[in-house]
Amino acid sequence: MPDTSHAKSPKIIAVANQKGGVGKTTTAINLAAALAESSQNVLVIDLDPQGNASTGLGIEVEDRNYTTYDLLLDDVDLSSVVMPTVTPGLMIVPATVDLSSADMELISNEKRSFLLHDALRQPAIDAFGLDYILIDCPPSLNLLTVNAMIAAHSVLVPLQSEFFALEGLSQLMLTIREVRQSGNKDLRIEGIVLTMYDRRNNLSLQVEQDARDNLGELVFSTRIPRNVRVSEAPSFAMPVLTYDTGSKGAQAYRALAQEVLTRNTKTAA
Protein backbone atom coordinates (compact mmCIF):
# COMPACT_ATOMS: atom_id res chain seq x y z
CA MET A 1 0.00 0.00 0.00
CA PRO A 2 1.40 3.46 -0.85
CA ASP A 3 2.52 5.94 1.77
CA THR A 4 -0.56 7.78 3.02
CA SER A 5 1.19 10.03 5.51
CA HIS A 6 1.20 13.02 3.17
CA ALA A 7 -2.37 13.32 1.93
CA LYS A 8 -2.44 16.23 -0.48
CA SER A 9 -3.75 17.11 -3.91
CA PRO A 10 -1.74 15.38 -6.63
CA LYS A 11 -0.56 17.19 -9.75
CA ILE A 12 -2.72 15.99 -12.67
CA ILE A 13 -1.11 15.97 -16.12
CA ALA A 14 -2.90 14.98 -19.33
CA VAL A 15 -0.56 13.43 -21.89
CA ALA A 16 -2.22 14.38 -25.16
CA ASN A 17 -1.76 14.61 -28.91
CA GLN A 18 -4.55 13.95 -31.39
CA LYS A 19 -2.08 12.30 -33.76
CA GLY A 20 -1.43 8.59 -33.28
CA GLY A 21 2.05 7.10 -33.29
CA VAL A 22 3.83 10.04 -31.66
CA GLY A 23 4.93 8.22 -28.49
CA LYS A 24 2.05 9.40 -26.30
CA THR A 25 1.37 6.18 -24.42
CA THR A 26 5.09 5.34 -24.31
CA THR A 27 5.71 8.73 -22.70
CA ALA A 28 2.86 8.32 -20.20
CA ILE A 29 4.12 4.88 -19.11
CA ASN A 30 7.80 5.71 -18.89
CA LEU A 31 7.46 9.18 -17.39
CA ALA A 32 5.21 7.63 -14.73
CA ALA A 33 7.77 4.90 -14.05
CA ALA A 34 10.60 7.45 -13.86
CA LEU A 35 8.63 9.61 -11.42
CA ALA A 36 7.90 6.52 -9.30
CA GLU A 37 11.61 5.67 -9.38
CA SER A 38 12.19 9.17 -7.96
CA SER A 39 10.09 8.29 -4.89
CA GLN A 40 6.84 9.80 -6.20
CA ASN A 41 3.50 8.01 -5.83
CA VAL A 42 2.01 7.98 -9.32
CA LEU A 43 -1.34 6.95 -10.81
CA VAL A 44 -1.81 6.43 -14.56
CA ILE A 45 -5.34 6.84 -15.89
CA ASP A 46 -5.67 4.85 -19.10
CA LEU A 47 -8.22 6.84 -21.11
CA ASP A 48 -7.46 5.21 -24.46
CA PRO A 49 -9.87 2.43 -25.53
CA GLN A 50 -6.89 0.54 -26.98
CA GLY A 51 -5.71 0.02 -23.39
CA ASN A 52 -2.05 0.13 -24.41
CA ALA A 53 -0.92 1.84 -21.22
CA SER A 54 -2.57 -0.94 -19.20
CA THR A 55 -0.88 -3.62 -21.30
CA GLY A 56 2.45 -1.81 -21.18
CA LEU A 57 2.32 -1.77 -17.39
CA GLY A 58 1.61 -5.50 -17.17
CA ILE A 59 -2.16 -5.54 -16.56
CA GLU A 60 -3.71 -8.52 -18.37
CA VAL A 61 -7.09 -7.88 -20.05
CA GLU A 62 -8.79 -10.59 -17.98
CA ASP A 63 -7.62 -8.90 -14.77
CA ARG A 64 -9.22 -5.55 -15.60
CA ASN A 65 -12.36 -6.08 -13.53
CA TYR A 66 -13.10 -2.38 -13.24
CA THR A 67 -11.87 0.22 -15.71
CA THR A 68 -12.01 3.89 -16.60
CA TYR A 69 -15.38 3.14 -18.24
CA ASP A 70 -16.76 2.12 -14.83
CA LEU A 71 -15.16 5.14 -13.18
CA LEU A 72 -16.74 7.58 -15.66
CA LEU A 73 -20.09 6.01 -16.47
CA ASP A 74 -21.00 3.60 -13.68
CA ASP A 75 -20.00 5.68 -10.65
CA VAL A 76 -17.67 2.93 -9.41
CA ASP A 77 -15.56 4.21 -6.53
CA LEU A 78 -11.97 5.18 -7.31
CA SER A 79 -10.62 2.76 -4.72
CA SER A 80 -12.23 -0.13 -6.64
CA VAL A 81 -10.65 0.71 -10.01
CA VAL A 82 -7.05 1.49 -9.01
CA MET A 83 -4.68 -1.44 -9.57
CA PRO A 84 -1.03 -1.83 -8.51
CA THR A 85 1.66 -2.46 -11.13
CA VAL A 86 4.98 -4.27 -10.82
CA THR A 87 6.70 -0.89 -10.43
CA PRO A 88 6.74 0.23 -6.77
CA GLY A 89 4.80 3.45 -6.25
CA LEU A 90 3.09 3.20 -9.64
CA MET A 91 -0.64 2.39 -9.95
CA ILE A 92 -3.09 2.41 -12.84
CA VAL A 93 -6.77 2.69 -13.63
CA PRO A 94 -6.89 0.35 -16.65
CA ALA A 95 -8.94 0.58 -19.83
CA THR A 96 -10.54 -1.89 -22.20
CA VAL A 97 -12.26 -1.59 -25.57
CA ASP A 98 -15.51 -0.88 -23.65
CA LEU A 99 -14.29 2.70 -23.45
CA SER A 100 -14.72 3.09 -27.23
CA SER A 101 -18.48 3.54 -26.75
CA ALA A 102 -18.06 6.09 -23.96
CA ASP A 103 -18.07 9.11 -26.26
CA MET A 104 -21.58 8.31 -27.49
CA GLU A 105 -22.83 7.55 -23.99
CA LEU A 106 -21.35 10.74 -22.56
CA ILE A 107 -23.25 12.99 -24.95
CA SER A 108 -26.53 12.59 -23.06
CA ASN A 109 -24.93 13.25 -19.67
CA GLU A 110 -25.34 16.80 -18.33
CA LYS A 111 -21.92 16.67 -16.67
CA ARG A 112 -20.32 14.89 -19.62
CA SER A 113 -17.16 17.01 -19.66
CA PHE A 114 -16.60 16.95 -15.89
CA LEU A 115 -16.96 13.26 -15.04
CA LEU A 116 -13.22 12.56 -14.79
CA HIS A 117 -12.66 15.82 -12.94
CA ASP A 118 -15.17 14.79 -10.28
CA ALA A 119 -13.95 11.18 -10.12
CA LEU A 120 -10.37 12.29 -9.41
CA ARG A 121 -11.52 14.56 -6.60
CA GLN A 122 -13.31 11.89 -4.58
CA PRO A 123 -12.24 11.86 -0.91
CA ALA A 124 -11.03 8.28 -1.48
CA ILE A 125 -8.09 9.58 -3.48
CA ASP A 126 -6.37 10.86 -0.34
CA ALA A 127 -5.75 7.28 0.81
CA PHE A 128 -3.30 6.73 -2.05
CA GLY A 129 -1.00 9.59 -1.08
CA LEU A 130 -0.47 10.48 -4.73
CA ASP A 131 2.05 13.01 -5.99
CA TYR A 132 1.17 12.77 -9.69
CA ILE A 133 -1.68 11.53 -11.88
CA LEU A 134 -0.85 11.06 -15.57
CA ILE A 135 -3.78 10.67 -17.97
CA ASP A 136 -3.03 8.81 -21.20
CA CYS A 137 -5.49 10.38 -23.65
CA PRO A 138 -6.86 8.77 -26.82
CA PRO A 139 -5.33 9.89 -30.15
CA SER A 140 -8.24 12.20 -30.95
CA LEU A 141 -9.79 15.41 -29.66
CA ASN A 142 -13.00 13.80 -28.44
CA LEU A 143 -15.05 14.00 -25.24
CA LEU A 144 -12.61 11.70 -23.42
CA THR A 145 -9.74 14.07 -24.19
CA VAL A 146 -11.86 17.04 -23.12
CA ASN A 147 -12.61 15.19 -19.85
CA ALA A 148 -8.88 14.74 -19.32
CA MET A 149 -8.13 18.41 -19.95
CA ILE A 150 -10.88 19.61 -17.62
CA ALA A 151 -9.61 17.21 -14.94
CA ALA A 152 -5.96 18.17 -15.40
CA HIS A 153 -3.80 21.00 -14.15
CA SER A 154 -1.65 20.85 -17.28
CA VAL A 155 -1.11 19.15 -20.64
CA LEU A 156 2.13 17.45 -21.67
CA VAL A 157 2.43 17.10 -25.45
CA PRO A 158 4.67 14.48 -27.08
CA LEU A 159 5.80 15.88 -30.45
CA GLN A 160 7.24 13.46 -32.97
CA SER A 161 10.31 14.74 -34.79
CA GLU A 162 8.72 14.59 -38.24
CA PHE A 163 7.54 16.83 -41.08
CA PHE A 164 4.34 18.81 -40.32
CA ALA A 165 4.73 18.12 -36.58
CA LEU A 166 4.11 21.73 -35.58
CA GLU A 167 1.15 22.11 -37.96
CA GLY A 168 -0.57 19.22 -36.16
CA LEU A 169 0.05 20.95 -32.84
CA SER A 170 -2.09 23.98 -33.72
CA GLN A 171 -5.39 22.08 -33.45
CA LEU A 172 -4.42 20.75 -30.02
CA MET A 173 -3.54 24.25 -28.85
CA LEU A 174 -6.92 25.46 -30.08
CA THR A 175 -8.67 22.74 -28.06
CA ILE A 176 -6.68 23.71 -24.96
CA ARG A 177 -7.75 27.34 -25.46
CA GLU A 178 -11.40 26.28 -25.78
CA VAL A 179 -11.17 24.17 -22.60
CA ARG A 180 -9.75 27.18 -20.74
CA GLN A 181 -12.77 29.22 -21.82
CA SER A 182 -15.39 26.56 -21.15
CA GLY A 183 -14.37 24.54 -18.11
CA ASN A 184 -10.81 24.86 -16.82
CA LYS A 185 -9.51 28.42 -16.92
CA ASP A 186 -6.29 27.43 -15.10
CA LEU A 187 -5.23 24.72 -17.58
CA ARG A 188 -1.68 25.28 -18.77
CA ILE A 189 0.91 23.62 -20.97
CA GLU A 190 3.22 21.44 -18.87
CA GLY A 191 5.59 21.24 -21.82
CA ILE A 192 6.32 19.85 -25.26
CA VAL A 193 8.61 16.80 -25.40
CA LEU A 194 10.32 15.82 -28.65
CA THR A 195 9.97 12.07 -29.26
CA MET A 196 11.55 9.61 -31.70
CA TYR A 197 14.44 12.04 -32.00
CA ASP A 198 17.44 11.16 -34.15
CA ARG A 199 20.30 13.63 -33.87
CA ARG A 200 21.83 12.22 -37.09
CA ASN A 201 18.69 13.17 -39.00
CA ASN A 202 18.49 16.72 -40.37
CA LEU A 203 14.69 16.62 -40.11
CA SER A 204 14.84 15.98 -36.35
CA LEU A 205 17.23 18.90 -35.96
CA GLN A 206 14.95 21.15 -38.03
CA VAL A 207 11.81 20.18 -36.10
CA GLU A 208 13.63 20.86 -32.82
CA GLN A 209 14.82 24.25 -34.04
CA ASP A 210 11.32 25.20 -35.24
CA ALA A 211 9.76 24.02 -31.97
CA ARG A 212 12.21 25.98 -29.83
CA ASP A 213 11.91 29.10 -32.02
CA ASN A 214 8.09 29.02 -31.84
CA LEU A 215 7.46 27.65 -28.34
CA GLY A 216 10.57 28.66 -26.41
CA GLU A 217 10.81 27.35 -22.85
CA LEU A 218 7.67 25.24 -23.27
CA VAL A 219 9.88 22.70 -25.06
CA PHE A 220 11.64 20.39 -22.61
CA SER A 221 15.43 20.23 -22.85
CA THR A 222 15.18 16.43 -22.79
CA ARG A 223 14.63 14.72 -26.14
CA ILE A 224 13.40 11.13 -26.29
CA PRO A 225 15.57 9.29 -28.83
CA ARG A 226 14.59 6.63 -31.33
CA ASN A 227 15.60 3.61 -29.31
CA VAL A 228 14.87 -0.03 -29.98
CA ARG A 229 14.59 -0.78 -26.25
CA VAL A 230 11.77 1.77 -25.90
CA SER A 231 9.94 0.05 -28.77
CA GLU A 232 10.49 -3.45 -27.38
CA ALA A 233 9.52 -2.82 -23.76
CA PRO A 234 5.68 -2.76 -24.21
CA SER A 235 5.70 -6.25 -25.75
CA PHE A 236 7.28 -7.45 -22.49
CA ALA A 237 4.59 -5.59 -20.50
CA MET A 238 6.99 -3.31 -18.67
CA PRO A 239 8.39 0.23 -18.83
CA VAL A 240 11.76 0.61 -20.56
CA LEU A 241 13.22 1.59 -17.17
CA THR A 242 12.58 -1.97 -16.03
CA TYR A 243 13.17 -3.71 -19.35
CA ASP A 244 16.61 -2.16 -19.97
CA THR A 245 17.44 0.22 -17.17
CA GLY A 246 20.69 1.43 -18.73
CA SER A 247 19.33 2.09 -22.22
CA LYS A 248 19.35 5.54 -23.79
CA GLY A 249 15.55 5.52 -23.74
CA ALA A 250 15.43 4.82 -19.99
CA GLN A 251 18.01 7.53 -19.33
CA ALA A 252 16.01 10.02 -21.39
CA TYR A 253 12.78 9.38 -19.47
CA ARG A 254 14.63 9.77 -16.18
CA ALA A 255 15.91 13.14 -17.40
CA LEU A 256 12.37 14.13 -18.45
CA ALA A 257 11.04 13.17 -15.01
CA GLN A 258 13.66 15.37 -13.36
CA GLU A 259 12.63 18.29 -15.58
CA VAL A 260 8.98 17.77 -14.65
CA LEU A 261 9.87 17.61 -10.95
CA THR A 262 12.03 20.73 -11.21
CA ARG A 263 9.36 22.71 -13.06
CA ASN A 264 6.74 21.77 -10.50
CA THR A 265 9.01 22.54 -7.57
CA LYS A 266 9.48 26.04 -9.01
CA THR A 267 5.73 26.41 -9.59
CA ALA A 268 4.96 25.34 -6.03
CA ALA A 269 7.47 27.85 -4.72
Tab-separated table of C-alpha atoms in Angstrom, residues 55-255:
chain	number	residue	atom	x	y	z
A	55	THR	CA	-0.881	-3.624	-21.298
A	56	GLY	CA	2.447	-1.814	-21.180
A	57	LEU	CA	2.316	-1.772	-17.389
A	58	GLY	CA	1.613	-5.498	-17.170
A	59	ILE	CA	-2.159	-5.541	-16.565
A	60	GLU	CA	-3.712	-8.517	-18.373
A	61	VAL	CA	-7.088	-7.877	-20.045
A	62	GLU	CA	-8.794	-10.594	-17.982
A	63	ASP	CA	-7.619	-8.903	-14.773
A	64	ARG	CA	-9.221	-5.548	-15.605
A	65	ASN	CA	-12.364	-6.084	-13.530
A	66	TYR	CA	-13.103	-2.376	-13.241
A	67	THR	CA	-11.872	0.218	-15.709
A	68	THR	CA	-12.011	3.893	-16.603
A	69	TYR	CA	-15.376	3.142	-18.237
A	70	ASP	CA	-16.758	2.122	-14.832
A	71	LEU	CA	-15.157	5.141	-13.185
A	72	LEU	CA	-16.745	7.577	-15.657
A	73	LEU	CA	-20.090	6.006	-16.471
A	74	ASP	CA	-20.998	3.598	-13.682
A	75	ASP	CA	-20.000	5.681	-10.649
A	76	VAL	CA	-17.674	2.933	-9.406
A	77	ASP	CA	-15.556	4.210	-6.526
A	78	LEU	CA	-11.968	5.176	-7.315
A	79	SER	CA	-10.618	2.763	-4.719
A	80	SER	CA	-12.226	-0.126	-6.636
A	81	VAL	CA	-10.649	0.706	-10.015
A	82	VAL	CA	-7.055	1.495	-9.007
A	83	MET	CA	-4.681	-1.445	-9.572
A	84	PRO	CA	-1.032	-1.831	-8.511
A	85	THR	CA	1.661	-2.456	-11.129
A	86	VAL	CA	4.981	-4.274	-10.816
A	87	THR	CA	6.696	-0.885	-10.429
A	88	PRO	CA	6.735	0.226	-6.765
A	89	GLY	CA	4.802	3.450	-6.246
A	90	LEU	CA	3.086	3.199	-9.642
A	91	MET	CA	-0.636	2.390	-9.953
A	92	ILE	CA	-3.088	2.410	-12.837
A	93	VAL	CA	-6.773	2.687	-13.627
A	94	PRO	CA	-6.888	0.346	-16.651
A	95	ALA	CA	-8.942	0.580	-19.828
A	96	THR	CA	-10.542	-1.892	-22.204
A	97	VAL	CA	-12.258	-1.594	-25.566
A	98	ASP	CA	-15.513	-0.882	-23.645
A	99	LEU	CA	-14.291	2.699	-23.452
A	100	SER	CA	-14.722	3.087	-27.229
A	101	SER	CA	-18.480	3.538	-26.749
A	102	ALA	CA	-18.060	6.092	-23.964
A	103	ASP	CA	-18.067	9.114	-26.261
A	104	MET	CA	-21.579	8.312	-27.494
A	105	GLU	CA	-22.828	7.551	-23.993
A	106	LEU	CA	-21.352	10.738	-22.559
A	107	ILE	CA	-23.253	12.986	-24.948
A	108	SER	CA	-26.532	12.586	-23.061
A	109	ASN	CA	-24.930	13.250	-19.667
A	110	GLU	CA	-25.335	16.799	-18.331
A	111	LYS	CA	-21.920	16.673	-16.666
A	112	ARG	CA	-20.318	14.886	-19.617
A	113	SER	CA	-17.156	17.009	-19.661
A	114	PHE	CA	-16.603	16.952	-15.891
A	115	LEU	CA	-16.961	13.256	-15.043
A	116	LEU	CA	-13.224	12.559	-14.792
A	117	HIS	CA	-12.656	15.819	-12.939
A	118	ASP	CA	-15.174	14.793	-10.284
A	119	ALA	CA	-13.948	11.176	-10.121
A	120	LEU	CA	-10.372	12.291	-9.415
A	121	ARG	CA	-11.521	14.555	-6.602
A	122	GLN	CA	-13.308	11.889	-4.579
A	123	PRO	CA	-12.241	11.859	-0.907
A	124	ALA	CA	-11.028	8.275	-1.476
A	125	ILE	CA	-8.087	9.580	-3.477
A	126	ASP	CA	-6.371	10.857	-0.335
A	127	ALA	CA	-5.747	7.281	0.813
A	128	PHE	CA	-3.301	6.729	-2.047
A	129	GLY	CA	-0.996	9.588	-1.082
A	130	LEU	CA	-0.473	10.484	-4.729
A	131	ASP	CA	2.046	13.006	-5.994
A	132	TYR	CA	1.173	12.765	-9.695
A	133	ILE	CA	-1.679	11.533	-11.877
A	134	LEU	CA	-0.851	11.059	-15.566
A	135	ILE	CA	-3.778	10.672	-17.974
A	136	ASP	CA	-3.029	8.805	-21.196
A	137	CYS	CA	-5.487	10.379	-23.650
A	138	PRO	CA	-6.857	8.773	-26.817
A	139	PRO	CA	-5.332	9.890	-30.149
A	140	SER	CA	-8.240	12.203	-30.951
A	141	LEU	CA	-9.789	15.414	-29.663
A	142	ASN	CA	-13.005	13.796	-28.444
A	143	LEU	CA	-15.051	13.996	-25.237
A	144	LEU	CA	-12.612	11.696	-23.419
A	145	THR	CA	-9.741	14.066	-24.188
A	146	VAL	CA	-11.861	17.041	-23.115
A	147	ASN	CA	-12.607	15.195	-19.848
A	148	ALA	CA	-8.882	14.742	-19.324
A	149	MET	CA	-8.131	18.413	-19.952
A	150	ILE	CA	-10.879	19.611	-17.620
A	151	ALA	CA	-9.612	17.208	-14.938
A	152	ALA	CA	-5.958	18.167	-15.396
A	153	HIS	CA	-3.799	20.998	-14.154
A	154	SER	CA	-1.653	20.850	-17.284
A	155	VAL	CA	-1.110	19.146	-20.642
A	156	LEU	CA	2.129	17.450	-21.675
A	157	VAL	CA	2.427	17.099	-25.448
A	158	PRO	CA	4.668	14.476	-27.076
A	159	LEU	CA	5.795	15.876	-30.446
A	160	GLN	CA	7.240	13.462	-32.969
A	161	SER	CA	10.305	14.740	-34.794
A	162	GLU	CA	8.718	14.587	-38.242
A	163	PHE	CA	7.545	16.835	-41.084
A	164	PHE	CA	4.343	18.806	-40.317
A	165	ALA	CA	4.732	18.116	-36.582
A	166	LEU	CA	4.114	21.734	-35.582
A	167	GLU	CA	1.149	22.111	-37.955
A	168	GLY	CA	-0.567	19.220	-36.157
A	169	LEU	CA	0.054	20.955	-32.841
A	170	SER	CA	-2.089	23.984	-33.723
A	171	GLN	CA	-5.389	22.076	-33.448
A	172	LEU	CA	-4.422	20.745	-30.025
A	173	MET	CA	-3.537	24.251	-28.847
A	174	LEU	CA	-6.920	25.464	-30.080
A	175	THR	CA	-8.670	22.736	-28.064
A	176	ILE	CA	-6.680	23.710	-24.957
A	177	ARG	CA	-7.750	27.338	-25.461
A	178	GLU	CA	-11.400	26.280	-25.779
A	179	VAL	CA	-11.171	24.171	-22.604
A	180	ARG	CA	-9.748	27.178	-20.742
A	181	GLN	CA	-12.773	29.219	-21.824
A	182	SER	CA	-15.386	26.562	-21.146
A	183	GLY	CA	-14.375	24.535	-18.113
A	184	ASN	CA	-10.811	24.857	-16.817
A	185	LYS	CA	-9.505	28.422	-16.918
A	186	ASP	CA	-6.286	27.427	-15.104
A	187	LEU	CA	-5.228	24.722	-17.577
A	188	ARG	CA	-1.678	25.284	-18.771
A	189	ILE	CA	0.905	23.618	-20.972
A	190	GLU	CA	3.216	21.440	-18.875
A	191	GLY	CA	5.586	21.240	-21.821
A	192	ILE	CA	6.324	19.845	-25.258
A	193	VAL	CA	8.612	16.802	-25.401
A	194	LEU	CA	10.316	15.817	-28.646
A	195	THR	CA	9.968	12.074	-29.258
A	196	MET	CA	11.552	9.611	-31.704
A	197	TYR	CA	14.440	12.035	-32.001
A	198	ASP	CA	17.442	11.162	-34.153
A	199	ARG	CA	20.302	13.632	-33.866
A	200	ARG	CA	21.829	12.219	-37.091
A	201	ASN	CA	18.694	13.167	-38.996
A	202	ASN	CA	18.491	16.723	-40.371
A	203	LEU	CA	14.694	16.623	-40.106
A	204	SER	CA	14.837	15.976	-36.353
A	205	LEU	CA	17.229	18.897	-35.956
A	206	GLN	CA	14.953	21.154	-38.025
A	207	VAL	CA	11.809	20.176	-36.098
A	208	GLU	CA	13.626	20.857	-32.824
A	209	GLN	CA	14.817	24.253	-34.037
A	210	ASP	CA	11.325	25.198	-35.242
A	211	ALA	CA	9.759	24.023	-31.968
A	212	ARG	CA	12.213	25.981	-29.830
A	213	ASP	CA	11.911	29.095	-32.022
A	214	ASN	CA	8.094	29.020	-31.836
A	215	LEU	CA	7.463	27.651	-28.338
A	216	GLY	CA	10.569	28.659	-26.414
A	217	GLU	CA	10.808	27.355	-22.849
A	218	LEU	CA	7.673	25.235	-23.272
A	219	VAL	CA	9.884	22.699	-25.064
A	220	PHE	CA	11.643	20.388	-22.609
A	221	SER	CA	15.434	20.226	-22.847
A	222	THR	CA	15.182	16.429	-22.793
A	223	ARG	CA	14.632	14.725	-26.139
A	224	ILE	CA	13.402	11.128	-26.294
A	225	PRO	CA	15.570	9.289	-28.833
A	226	ARG	CA	14.591	6.634	-31.329
A	227	ASN	CA	15.601	3.611	-29.306
A	228	VAL	CA	14.874	-0.031	-29.981
A	229	ARG	CA	14.589	-0.776	-26.247
A	230	VAL	CA	11.774	1.770	-25.898
A	231	SER	CA	9.944	0.051	-28.768
A	232	GLU	CA	10.493	-3.448	-27.383
A	233	ALA	CA	9.515	-2.815	-23.756
A	234	PRO	CA	5.679	-2.764	-24.209
A	235	SER	CA	5.698	-6.255	-25.746
A	236	PHE	CA	7.285	-7.454	-22.492
A	237	ALA	CA	4.592	-5.586	-20.501
A	238	MET	CA	6.987	-3.311	-18.674
A	239	PRO	CA	8.389	0.235	-18.835
A	240	VAL	CA	11.762	0.608	-20.561
A	241	LEU	CA	13.221	1.594	-17.174
A	242	THR	CA	12.581	-1.968	-16.026
A	243	TYR	CA	13.169	-3.713	-19.354
A	244	ASP	CA	16.609	-2.163	-19.968
A	245	THR	CA	17.442	0.222	-17.167
A	246	GLY	CA	20.689	1.426	-18.727
A	247	SER	CA	19.335	2.088	-22.220
A	248	LYS	CA	19.352	5.545	-23.788
A	249	GLY	CA	15.554	5.522	-23.736
A	250	ALA	CA	15.429	4.818	-19.993
A	251	GLN	CA	18.009	7.533	-19.327
A	252	ALA	CA	16.009	10.024	-21.389
A	253	TYR	CA	12.778	9.375	-19.466
A	254	ARG	CA	14.630	9.771	-16.179
A	255	ALA	CA	15.906	13.137	-17.403
